mmCIF file of C-alpha atoms and ligand atoms in Angstrom:
data_model
loop_
_atom_site.group_PDB
_atom_site.id
_atom_site.type_symbol
_atom_site.label_atom_id
_atom_site.label_comp_id
_atom_site.label_asym_id
_atom_site.label_seq_id
_atom_site.Cartn_x
_atom_site.Cartn_y
_atom_site.Cartn_z
ATOM 1 C CA MET A 21 -24.971 36.511 -44.158
ATOM 2 C CA LYS A 22 -23.071 33.570 -44.933
ATOM 3 C CA LEU A 23 -19.834 35.432 -43.681
ATOM 4 C CA LYS A 24 -21.315 36.156 -40.175
ATOM 5 C CA LEU A 25 -22.822 32.608 -39.850
ATOM 6 C CA ILE A 26 -19.189 31.108 -40.400
ATOM 7 C CA LEU A 27 -17.586 33.828 -38.070
ATOM 8 C CA ALA A 28 -20.472 32.943 -35.395
ATOM 9 C CA SER A 29 -20.057 29.257 -35.489
ATOM 10 C CA THR A 30 -16.034 29.335 -35.765
ATOM 11 C CA LEU A 31 -16.469 31.657 -32.386
ATOM 12 C CA LEU A 32 -18.795 29.166 -31.044
ATOM 13 C CA ALA A 33 -16.321 26.263 -31.569
ATOM 14 C CA PHE A 34 -13.480 28.294 -30.781
ATOM 15 C CA GLY A 35 -15.227 29.005 -27.503
ATOM 16 C CA ALA A 36 -16.212 25.634 -26.780
ATOM 17 C CA ALA A 37 -12.520 24.535 -26.925
ATOM 18 C CA VAL A 38 -11.327 27.222 -24.648
ATOM 19 C CA HIS A 39 -14.187 26.583 -22.284
ATOM 20 C CA ALA A 40 -13.923 22.710 -22.587
ATOM 21 C CA ALA A 41 -14.230 20.930 -19.181
ATOM 22 C CA PRO A 42 -11.164 18.986 -17.696
ATOM 23 C CA MET A 43 -10.991 15.343 -17.833
ATOM 24 C CA VAL A 44 -11.810 14.494 -14.224
ATOM 25 C CA ILE A 45 -9.507 11.518 -12.646
ATOM 26 C CA LYS A 46 -10.070 9.608 -9.427
ATOM 27 C CA TYR A 47 -7.148 8.512 -7.209
ATOM 28 C CA SER A 48 -8.977 6.678 -4.117
ATOM 29 C CA HIS A 49 -7.312 4.902 -1.227
ATOM 30 C CA VAL A 50 -7.658 3.568 2.381
ATOM 31 C CA VAL A 51 -5.255 5.505 4.431
ATOM 32 C CA ALA A 52 -5.149 8.878 5.859
ATOM 33 C CA ASP A 53 -3.949 12.311 4.126
ATOM 34 C CA MET A 54 -1.104 12.119 6.664
ATOM 35 C CA THR A 55 0.549 9.032 5.585
ATOM 36 C CA PRO A 56 3.328 8.361 2.856
ATOM 37 C CA LYS A 57 0.130 7.111 0.453
ATOM 38 C CA GLY A 58 -2.013 9.979 1.488
ATOM 39 C CA GLN A 59 0.716 12.580 1.116
ATOM 40 C CA ALA A 60 1.750 10.714 -2.644
ATOM 41 C CA ALA A 61 -1.828 11.062 -3.963
ATOM 42 C CA LEU A 62 -2.314 14.864 -2.907
ATOM 43 C CA LYS A 63 1.300 15.615 -4.520
ATOM 44 C CA PHE A 64 0.187 14.006 -7.688
ATOM 45 C CA LYS A 65 -3.047 15.911 -7.826
ATOM 46 C CA GLU A 66 -0.844 18.998 -7.196
ATOM 47 C CA LEU A 67 1.583 18.048 -9.653
ATOM 48 C CA VAL A 68 -0.988 16.848 -12.308
ATOM 49 C CA GLU A 69 -3.271 20.216 -12.162
ATOM 50 C CA ALA A 70 0.158 22.323 -12.600
ATOM 51 C CA LYS A 71 1.529 19.990 -15.591
ATOM 52 C CA LEU A 72 -1.750 19.399 -17.391
ATOM 53 C CA ALA A 73 -3.445 22.937 -16.173
ATOM 54 C CA GLY A 74 -7.049 23.405 -17.524
ATOM 55 C CA LYS A 75 -6.792 19.631 -19.261
ATOM 56 C CA VAL A 76 -6.647 17.222 -16.339
ATOM 57 C CA GLU A 77 -8.312 17.568 -12.669
ATOM 58 C CA VAL A 78 -7.777 15.305 -10.103
ATOM 59 C CA GLN A 79 -9.843 13.940 -7.294
ATOM 60 C CA VAL A 80 -8.427 12.338 -4.431
ATOM 61 C CA PHE A 81 -10.425 10.253 -2.325
ATOM 62 C CA PRO A 82 -8.505 8.804 1.012
ATOM 63 C CA ASN A 83 -9.929 6.891 4.105
ATOM 64 C CA SER A 84 -11.881 4.361 1.652
ATOM 65 C CA GLN A 85 -14.513 6.920 1.196
ATOM 66 C CA LEU A 86 -14.991 6.058 -2.296
ATOM 67 C CA PHE A 87 -13.775 2.597 -2.544
ATOM 68 C CA GLY A 88 -12.609 0.111 0.453
ATOM 69 C CA ASP A 89 -10.355 -2.379 0.097
ATOM 70 C CA GLY A 90 -12.916 -5.112 -1.193
ATOM 71 C CA LYS A 91 -13.973 -3.258 -3.982
ATOM 72 C CA GLU A 92 -11.109 -0.602 -5.481
ATOM 73 C CA LEU A 93 -9.306 -3.234 -7.709
ATOM 74 C CA GLU A 94 -12.966 -4.201 -9.182
ATOM 75 C CA ALA A 95 -13.661 -0.544 -9.466
ATOM 76 C CA LEU A 96 -10.152 0.234 -11.416
ATOM 77 C CA LEU A 97 -11.176 -2.446 -13.600
ATOM 78 C CA LEU A 98 -14.432 -1.239 -14.469
ATOM 79 C CA GLY A 99 -13.293 2.398 -15.037
ATOM 80 C CA ASP A 100 -14.765 3.978 -11.798
ATOM 81 C CA VAL A 101 -11.501 4.957 -10.491
ATOM 82 C CA GLN A 102 -8.107 5.462 -12.212
ATOM 83 C CA PHE A 103 -5.322 5.431 -9.594
ATOM 84 C CA ILE A 104 -5.434 3.273 -6.830
ATOM 85 C CA ALA A 105 -2.400 1.971 -4.668
ATOM 86 C CA PRO A 106 -3.468 -1.265 -2.594
ATOM 87 C CA SER A 107 -1.033 -2.955 -0.314
ATOM 88 C CA LEU A 108 1.165 -5.329 -2.078
ATOM 89 C CA ALA A 109 -0.817 -7.976 0.008
ATOM 90 C CA LYS A 110 -3.787 -7.272 -1.813
ATOM 91 C CA PHE A 111 -3.157 -8.863 -5.741
ATOM 92 C CA GLY A 112 -3.647 -12.494 -4.657
ATOM 93 C CA LYS A 113 -6.020 -12.453 -7.214
ATOM 94 C CA TYR A 114 -4.504 -11.093 -10.074
ATOM 95 C CA THR A 115 -0.884 -12.431 -9.404
ATOM 96 C CA LYS A 116 1.057 -14.745 -6.710
ATOM 97 C CA GLN A 117 4.344 -13.301 -7.591
ATOM 98 C CA LEU A 118 3.872 -10.326 -5.415
ATOM 99 C CA GLN A 119 3.173 -12.474 -2.644
ATOM 100 C CA VAL A 120 6.928 -12.222 -2.254
ATOM 101 C CA PHE A 121 6.825 -9.151 -0.552
ATOM 102 C CA ASP A 122 4.519 -10.479 2.062
ATOM 103 C CA LEU A 123 7.276 -13.339 3.191
ATOM 104 C CA PRO A 124 8.114 -12.826 6.927
ATOM 105 C CA PHE A 125 11.549 -11.790 7.785
ATOM 106 C CA LEU A 126 12.501 -11.702 4.154
ATOM 107 C CA PHE A 127 13.829 -7.919 4.046
ATOM 108 C CA ASP A 128 16.460 -6.603 6.572
ATOM 109 C CA ASP A 129 14.970 -3.354 6.214
ATOM 110 C CA ILE A 130 13.073 -0.863 4.044
ATOM 111 C CA ALA A 131 16.474 0.225 1.976
ATOM 112 C CA ALA A 132 16.608 -3.668 1.235
ATOM 113 C CA VAL A 133 13.191 -3.656 0.034
ATOM 114 C CA ASP A 134 13.845 -0.560 -2.049
ATOM 115 C CA ARG A 135 16.657 -1.917 -3.637
ATOM 116 C CA PHE A 136 14.744 -5.103 -4.680
ATOM 117 C CA GLN A 137 11.953 -2.775 -6.235
ATOM 118 C CA ALA A 138 14.452 -0.951 -8.143
ATOM 119 C CA SER A 139 15.994 -4.261 -9.419
ATOM 120 C CA ALA A 140 15.305 -5.826 -12.866
ATOM 121 C CA ALA A 141 13.303 -8.435 -11.021
ATOM 122 C CA GLY A 142 11.233 -5.818 -8.908
ATOM 123 C CA GLN A 143 10.543 -3.735 -11.882
ATOM 124 C CA LYS A 144 9.183 -6.691 -14.027
ATOM 125 C CA LEU A 145 6.572 -6.957 -11.447
ATOM 126 C CA LEU A 146 4.956 -3.969 -12.197
ATOM 127 C CA SER A 147 3.654 -5.559 -15.624
ATOM 128 C CA SER A 148 2.931 -8.746 -14.306
ATOM 129 C CA MET A 149 -0.603 -8.052 -14.356
ATOM 130 C CA GLU A 150 -0.868 -6.538 -17.468
ATOM 131 C CA LYS A 151 -2.787 -9.767 -19.023
ATOM 132 C CA LYS A 152 -5.567 -8.877 -16.506
ATOM 133 C CA GLY A 153 -5.828 -5.272 -17.212
ATOM 134 C CA ILE A 154 -3.870 -3.706 -14.527
ATOM 135 C CA THR A 155 -0.476 -1.562 -15.081
ATOM 136 C CA GLY A 156 1.782 -0.897 -12.431
ATOM 137 C CA LEU A 157 3.160 2.576 -12.207
ATOM 138 C CA GLY A 158 5.395 2.028 -9.379
ATOM 139 C CA TYR A 159 6.233 1.151 -6.087
ATOM 140 C CA LEU A 160 5.233 3.312 -3.092
ATOM 141 C CA HIS A 161 6.573 2.621 0.631
ATOM 142 C CA ASN A 162 5.015 2.623 3.869
ATOM 143 C CA GLY A 163 7.250 0.887 5.996
ATOM 144 C CA MET A 164 8.093 -1.981 8.246
ATOM 145 C CA LYS A 165 5.533 -3.867 9.928
ATOM 146 C CA GLN A 166 5.138 -3.896 14.012
ATOM 147 C CA LEU A 167 3.090 -7.108 15.721
ATOM 148 C CA SER A 168 0.482 -5.803 18.201
ATOM 149 C CA ALA A 169 -1.541 -7.251 20.769
ATOM 150 C CA ASN A 170 -3.068 -6.767 24.329
ATOM 151 C CA LYS A 171 -0.432 -8.917 25.655
ATOM 152 C CA PRO A 172 3.316 -8.650 24.984
ATOM 153 C CA LEU A 173 4.393 -10.691 22.160
ATOM 154 C CA ASN A 174 7.699 -11.559 23.216
ATOM 155 C CA VAL A 175 8.482 -15.255 21.737
ATOM 156 C CA PRO A 176 6.457 -17.007 19.154
ATOM 157 C CA ALA A 177 4.423 -19.060 21.816
ATOM 158 C CA ASP A 178 2.848 -15.643 23.213
ATOM 159 C CA ALA A 179 0.824 -15.744 20.043
ATOM 160 C CA ALA A 180 -0.970 -18.942 20.323
ATOM 161 C CA GLY A 181 -4.213 -19.149 20.346
ATOM 162 C CA LEU A 182 -4.556 -15.050 19.608
ATOM 163 C CA LYS A 183 -6.873 -14.039 16.773
ATOM 164 C CA PHE A 184 -5.131 -11.639 14.246
ATOM 165 C CA ARG A 185 -6.271 -9.310 11.499
ATOM 166 C CA ILE A 186 -4.641 -9.718 8.289
ATOM 167 C CA GLN A 187 -4.622 -8.251 5.022
ATOM 168 C CA PRO A 188 -6.378 -10.447 2.210
ATOM 169 C CA SER A 189 -3.079 -12.753 1.899
ATOM 170 C CA ASP A 190 -2.430 -16.436 2.077
ATOM 171 C CA VAL A 191 0.846 -16.103 2.819
ATOM 172 C CA LEU A 192 -0.104 -13.424 6.379
ATOM 173 C CA GLU A 193 -2.542 -16.633 6.804
ATOM 174 C CA ALA A 194 0.108 -19.277 7.020
ATOM 175 C CA GLN A 195 2.523 -16.491 8.617
ATOM 176 C CA PHE A 196 0.177 -16.171 11.805
ATOM 177 C CA LYS A 197 -1.029 -20.178 11.495
ATOM 178 C CA SER A 198 2.760 -20.924 11.946
ATOM 179 C CA VAL A 199 2.784 -19.464 15.292
ATOM 180 C CA GLY A 200 -0.688 -20.913 16.469
ATOM 181 C CA GLY A 201 -2.493 -17.746 15.768
ATOM 182 C CA ASN A 202 -5.821 -17.534 14.266
ATOM 183 C CA PRO A 203 -5.805 -15.301 11.514
ATOM 184 C CA GLN A 204 -8.586 -13.537 10.166
ATOM 185 C CA LYS A 205 -8.858 -11.525 6.913
ATOM 186 C CA LEU A 206 -10.450 -8.106 7.293
ATOM 187 C CA ALA A 207 -10.768 -4.819 5.397
ATOM 188 C CA PHE A 208 -8.545 -2.057 6.328
ATOM 189 C CA ALA A 209 -11.393 0.093 7.281
ATOM 190 C CA GLU A 210 -12.756 -2.564 9.789
ATOM 191 C CA VAL A 211 -9.158 -2.728 11.890
ATOM 192 C CA TYR A 212 -9.966 -0.312 14.604
ATOM 193 C CA GLN A 213 -13.611 -1.406 15.402
ATOM 194 C CA ALA A 214 -12.296 -5.318 15.273
ATOM 195 C CA LEU A 215 -9.599 -4.511 17.907
ATOM 196 C CA GLN A 216 -11.727 -2.710 20.026
ATOM 197 C CA THR A 217 -14.482 -4.755 20.188
ATOM 198 C CA GLY A 218 -12.194 -7.768 20.449
ATOM 199 C CA VAL A 219 -13.390 -9.544 17.128
ATOM 200 C CA VAL A 220 -9.635 -9.770 16.938
ATOM 201 C CA ASP A 221 -6.761 -9.439 19.525
ATOM 202 C CA GLY A 222 -3.879 -8.104 17.442
ATOM 203 C CA THR A 223 -2.615 -7.137 14.124
ATOM 204 C CA GLU A 224 0.409 -6.032 12.198
ATOM 205 C CA ASN A 225 0.855 -2.642 10.269
ATOM 206 C CA PRO A 226 3.805 -0.074 9.907
ATOM 207 C CA TRP A 227 3.824 3.087 12.218
ATOM 208 C CA SER A 228 2.432 5.274 9.786
ATOM 209 C CA ASN A 229 -1.066 3.297 10.046
ATOM 210 C CA ILE A 230 -0.793 2.531 13.593
ATOM 211 C CA TYR A 231 -0.731 6.082 14.458
ATOM 212 C CA SER A 232 -3.044 8.080 11.883
ATOM 213 C CA LYS A 233 -5.948 5.138 12.493
ATOM 214 C CA LYS A 234 -5.179 5.141 16.330
ATOM 215 C CA PHE A 235 -4.707 1.415 16.763
ATOM 216 C CA PHE A 236 -2.462 2.272 19.552
ATOM 217 C CA GLU A 237 -5.789 3.428 21.401
ATOM 218 C CA VAL A 238 -6.994 -0.456 20.980
ATOM 219 C CA GLN A 239 -3.723 -2.375 21.530
ATOM 220 C CA LYS A 240 -1.906 -2.864 24.783
ATOM 221 C CA TYR A 241 1.453 -3.619 23.324
ATOM 222 C CA ILE A 242 3.214 -2.831 20.047
ATOM 223 C CA MET A 243 6.263 -4.787 19.129
ATOM 224 C CA ASP A 244 9.045 -3.344 17.506
ATOM 225 C CA SER A 245 9.076 -6.253 15.362
ATOM 226 C CA ASN A 246 10.165 -5.149 11.929
ATOM 227 C CA HIS A 247 9.298 -8.821 10.703
ATOM 228 C CA GLY A 248 7.463 -7.711 7.309
ATOM 229 C CA VAL A 249 6.905 -4.824 4.843
ATOM 230 C CA LEU A 250 3.926 -3.376 3.670
ATOM 231 C CA ASP A 251 4.345 -1.204 0.722
ATOM 232 C CA TYR A 252 2.192 -0.393 -1.989
ATOM 233 C CA MET A 253 2.061 -0.528 -6.145
ATOM 234 C CA VAL A 254 0.448 2.463 -7.848
ATOM 235 C CA ILE A 255 -1.885 0.884 -10.361
ATOM 236 C CA THR A 256 -4.068 2.040 -13.301
ATOM 237 C CA ASN A 257 -6.517 0.145 -16.112
ATOM 238 C CA THR A 258 -4.368 -0.600 -18.632
ATOM 239 C CA GLY A 259 -6.778 -0.220 -21.413
ATOM 240 C CA TRP A 260 -7.679 3.447 -20.203
ATOM 241 C CA TRP A 261 -4.295 4.317 -19.595
ATOM 242 C CA THR A 262 -3.266 3.147 -23.372
ATOM 243 C CA GLY A 263 -6.117 4.775 -24.656
ATOM 244 C CA LEU A 264 -4.843 8.113 -23.265
ATOM 245 C CA PRO A 265 -3.513 10.985 -25.754
ATOM 246 C CA ALA A 266 -0.013 10.747 -25.554
ATOM 247 C CA ASP A 267 0.828 14.198 -24.193
ATOM 248 C CA VAL A 268 -1.850 13.410 -21.281
ATOM 249 C CA ARG A 269 -0.147 10.396 -20.465
ATOM 250 C CA ALA A 270 3.352 11.532 -20.276
ATOM 251 C CA GLY A 271 2.037 14.468 -17.997
ATOM 252 C CA LEU A 272 0.392 11.892 -15.843
ATOM 253 C CA LYS A 273 3.357 9.806 -15.838
ATOM 254 C CA GLU A 274 5.873 12.501 -14.742
ATOM 255 C CA ALA A 275 3.629 13.309 -12.254
ATOM 256 C CA MET A 276 3.369 9.969 -10.839
ATOM 257 C CA ASN A 277 7.189 9.372 -10.865
ATOM 258 C CA GLU A 278 7.786 12.783 -8.948
ATOM 259 C CA SER A 279 4.834 12.156 -6.635
ATOM 260 C CA ILE A 280 6.073 8.470 -5.565
ATOM 261 C CA ALA A 281 9.654 9.885 -5.368
ATOM 262 C CA TYR A 282 7.911 12.230 -2.718
ATOM 263 C CA GLY A 283 5.783 9.719 -0.992
ATOM 264 C CA ASN A 284 8.970 7.645 -0.606
ATOM 265 C CA LYS A 285 10.733 10.400 1.117
ATOM 266 C CA VAL A 286 7.823 11.072 3.349
ATOM 267 C CA ALA A 287 8.090 7.159 4.388
ATOM 268 C CA PHE A 288 11.739 7.325 4.940
ATOM 269 C CA ILE A 289 11.941 10.410 6.998
ATOM 270 C CA GLU A 290 8.367 9.931 9.066
ATOM 271 C CA ALA A 291 8.613 6.395 10.046
ATOM 272 C CA ALA A 292 10.496 7.329 13.250
ATOM 273 C CA ASN A 293 8.082 10.254 13.952
ATOM 274 C CA TYR A 294 5.121 8.455 13.460
ATOM 275 C CA ARG A 295 6.413 5.599 16.206
ATOM 276 C CA ASP A 296 7.573 8.598 18.534
ATOM 277 C CA LYS A 297 4.003 9.867 18.251
ATOM 278 C CA VAL A 298 2.478 6.726 19.260
ATOM 279 C CA LEU A 299 4.991 6.885 22.377
ATOM 280 C CA ALA A 300 4.105 10.342 22.973
ATOM 281 C CA ALA A 301 0.274 9.210 23.708
ATOM 282 C CA LYS A 302 1.238 6.828 26.101
ATOM 283 C CA LYS A 303 -1.691 4.390 25.554
ATOM 284 C CA ALA A 304 -0.010 1.441 24.086
ATOM 285 C CA GLU A 305 3.687 0.023 25.246
ATOM 286 C CA VAL A 306 6.228 -0.039 22.672
ATOM 287 C CA LEU A 307 7.982 -3.136 23.301
ATOM 288 C CA PRO A 308 11.778 -3.820 21.796
ATOM 289 C CA MET A 309 12.348 -7.221 20.328
ATOM 290 C CA SER A 310 15.703 -8.604 21.379
ATOM 291 C CA LYS A 311 18.130 -10.382 18.795
ATOM 292 C CA ALA A 312 17.459 -13.669 20.309
ATOM 293 C CA ASP A 313 13.422 -13.398 20.370
ATOM 294 C CA THR A 314 13.705 -11.972 16.886
ATOM 295 C CA ALA A 315 15.801 -15.226 15.988
ATOM 296 C CA LYS A 316 12.860 -17.593 17.440
ATOM 297 C CA TRP A 317 10.118 -15.636 15.479
ATOM 298 C CA ARG A 318 12.197 -15.923 12.405
ATOM 299 C CA ALA A 319 12.765 -19.747 12.730
ATOM 300 C CA ALA A 320 8.892 -20.368 13.656
ATOM 301 C CA MET A 321 7.657 -18.214 10.435
ATOM 302 C CA LYS A 322 10.322 -19.045 8.019
ATOM 303 C CA PRO A 323 8.735 -22.472 6.826
ATOM 304 C CA VAL A 324 6.185 -20.254 5.241
ATOM 305 C CA TRP A 325 8.788 -19.498 2.497
ATOM 306 C CA LYS A 326 8.978 -22.886 1.478
ATOM 307 C CA ARG A 327 5.456 -23.460 1.091
ATOM 308 C CA PHE A 328 4.761 -20.742 -1.252
ATOM 309 C CA GLU A 329 8.209 -21.172 -2.919
ATOM 310 C CA ASP A 330 6.477 -22.747 -6.112
ATOM 311 C CA GLU A 331 3.676 -19.915 -6.413
ATOM 312 C CA ILE A 332 5.920 -17.205 -6.262
ATOM 313 C CA GLY A 333 9.155 -18.789 -7.964
ATOM 314 C CA LYS A 334 12.599 -19.834 -5.959
ATOM 315 C CA ASP A 335 14.590 -17.410 -8.424
ATOM 316 C CA LEU A 336 12.339 -14.117 -7.351
ATOM 317 C CA ILE A 337 12.642 -15.183 -3.611
ATOM 318 C CA LYS A 338 16.452 -15.511 -4.149
ATOM 319 C CA ALA A 339 16.642 -12.176 -6.054
ATOM 320 C CA ALA A 340 14.632 -10.539 -2.985
ATOM 321 C CA GLN A 341 16.988 -11.829 -0.564
ATOM 322 C CA GLY A 342 19.894 -10.429 -2.392
ATOM 323 C CA ALA A 343 18.864 -7.193 -1.922
ATOM 324 C CA ASN A 344 19.758 -7.522 1.848
ATOM 325 C CA MET A 345 23.421 -6.278 2.253
HETATM 326 C C1 LIG B 423 -2.836 0.162 3.492
HETATM 327 O O1 LIG B 423 -1.778 0.950 4.053
HETATM 328 O O2 LIG B 423 -3.427 0.871 2.360
HETATM 329 C C2 LIG B 423 -3.829 -0.705 4.342
HETATM 330 C C3 LIG B 423 -3.076 -1.703 4.922
HETATM 331 C C4 LIG B 423 -4.044 -2.454 5.565
HETATM 332 O O3 LIG B 423 -4.921 -3.248 4.896
HETATM 333 O O4 LIG B 423 -3.593 -3.245 6.601
#
């Protein structure tokens, strides 16, 4: 009888172990599935569920479905979501150093951004928020930003008096003020409606967001300005991350690295395609920015660098500049 009982409870325990529910991990973001970030998040799910089969399930929430801009960082710190990838312009509350990425006309192109992110100075920034409970797992590209409005923005004077939607960044606020614009910090999910209803006149974003969120429907002109970068840091909650069983953390890190590499490939390859799709829709006119006009925008916005030099660090700005070839 005793033996039977032991056998039964052993089988029960074994059964419970075999059928233990997988750990559910949430990855939330604010953009569309088709974008580099959306693609990276879906790839992460696929890789984790193959590498840690039965142990971990990943739920991906795009388009601000779970948390929008205002809430996602708080939610991560509260443990309500395990991975998010905010734009580098959205960390101002946690570190001032990442503001380096918002400086206008600092990087020549996305390849320069990539080199800086891979450098020792760039990699060090991944742990710049550890004391606040945030661990950076890697950078993810979106692309260079383009200016848009309902009038052509050929020279800085064209921006005077216009209201521009910006991400919650003091550097971006200063950038638009430097050309006489009125910047307004708004969540990404509110941008289309704000442009449609005239709450704001213009904005800035990379091609993937302009296309996937249909900003081209509510902006008459998009400039090929490439005046700044919009990239991401994929982050997690430090306490949760360090408390994971070592094998799970290693599997997640490996999947994260591979998904970031995949998303970055999408960003490099698809940037021109998103632009072509905006052109094909024939709703907004895409205007080139001549070298001479670009020089005017650069000269008007460059004083912003000096203003934020102390907060960001002179050496960091120099290191970022050094990534241009
Ligand atoms: C994003 O790409 O995650 C959103 C960017 C924005 O707020 O403009």
